[in-house]
Amino acid sequence: MRTHLGSRLSGFLFESNRAGQYTLRMVQRVVHDAAVSAGIERAVTPQLVRASAFALLLDARMPLD
């Protein structure tokens, strides 16, 4: 995250090509397209991706602070 943000302290974490926030629909579309590209046939949502990433971090004993 530090690499992505650099010294930026404000604004959106991920910005669209117009320097604005992504819409909910666009996030859903990006996740869906990535799942299709990866050959995943199961329904994949942004919430599932977030929960899976969190579980991986917990399994790796990453600190939560």
Short mmCIF file of C-alpha atoms in Angstrom, two decimals:
data_model
loop_
_atom_site.label_atom_id
_atom_site.label_comp_id
_atom_site.label_asym_id
_atom_site.label_seq_id
_atom_site.Cartn_x
_atom_site.Cartn_y
_atom_site.Cartn_z
CA MET A 1 0.00 0.00 0.00
CA ARG A 2 2.83 2.37 0.75
CA THR A 3 4.20 1.80 -2.73
CA HIS A 4 0.79 2.53 -4.26
CA LEU A 5 0.06 5.60 -2.14
CA GLY A 6 3.54 7.07 -2.00
CA SER A 7 3.37 10.25 0.07
CA ARG A 8 -0.28 10.90 -0.79
CA LEU A 9 -2.36 11.51 2.35
CA SER A 10 -5.77 12.27 0.86
CA GLY A 11 -8.00 11.14 -1.95
CA PHE A 12 -9.20 7.68 -2.86
CA LEU A 13 -7.10 4.57 -2.37
CA PHE A 14 -7.75 3.51 -5.96
CA GLU A 15 -8.72 6.21 -8.43
CA SER A 16 -10.42 5.88 -11.78
CA ASN A 17 -8.82 7.18 -14.93
CA ARG A 18 -10.68 10.44 -14.26
CA ALA A 19 -9.13 10.83 -10.77
CA GLY A 20 -12.43 9.97 -9.09
CA GLN A 21 -13.67 7.04 -7.09
CA TYR A 22 -14.71 3.77 -8.70
CA THR A 23 -18.41 3.08 -8.73
CA LEU A 24 -19.75 -0.04 -7.04
CA ARG A 25 -20.69 -1.46 -10.42
CA MET A 26 -17.17 -0.91 -11.79
CA VAL A 27 -15.60 -2.71 -8.81
CA GLN A 28 -18.01 -5.62 -9.33
CA ARG A 29 -17.12 -5.72 -13.01
CA VAL A 30 -13.36 -5.70 -12.37
CA VAL A 31 -13.69 -8.57 -9.89
CA HIS A 32 -15.94 -10.54 -12.23
CA ASP A 33 -13.61 -10.05 -15.20
CA ALA A 34 -10.61 -11.14 -13.11
CA ALA A 35 -12.46 -14.28 -12.01
CA VAL A 36 -13.38 -15.13 -15.60
CA SER A 37 -9.77 -14.57 -16.71
CA ALA A 38 -8.59 -16.87 -13.91
CA GLY A 39 -11.02 -19.57 -15.00
CA ILE A 40 -13.07 -19.42 -11.79
CA GLU A 41 -16.58 -20.65 -12.46
CA ARG A 42 -17.97 -19.89 -9.00
CA ALA A 43 -19.67 -16.55 -8.35
CA VAL A 44 -17.03 -14.12 -7.07
CA THR A 45 -17.90 -10.83 -5.37
CA PRO A 46 -15.76 -8.01 -3.99
CA GLN A 47 -16.86 -9.09 -0.50
CA LEU A 48 -15.62 -12.65 -1.12
CA VAL A 49 -12.27 -11.31 -2.35
CA ARG A 50 -11.95 -9.10 0.75
CA ALA A 51 -12.84 -11.97 3.11
CA SER A 52 -10.40 -14.32 1.37
CA ALA A 53 -7.58 -11.78 1.56
CA PHE A 54 -8.30 -11.20 5.24
CA ALA A 55 -8.28 -14.96 5.93
CA LEU A 56 -4.92 -15.32 4.16
CA LEU A 57 -3.44 -12.50 6.25
CA LEU A 58 -4.75 -14.07 9.47
CA ASP A 59 -3.33 -17.46 8.47
CA ALA A 60 0.04 -15.79 7.86
CA ARG A 61 -0.18 -14.26 11.37
CA MET A 62 -0.06 -10.70 10.06
CA PRO A 63 -0.64 -8.12 12.81
CA LEU A 64 -4.08 -6.50 12.68
CA ASP A 65 -2.94 -3.03 13.73
#
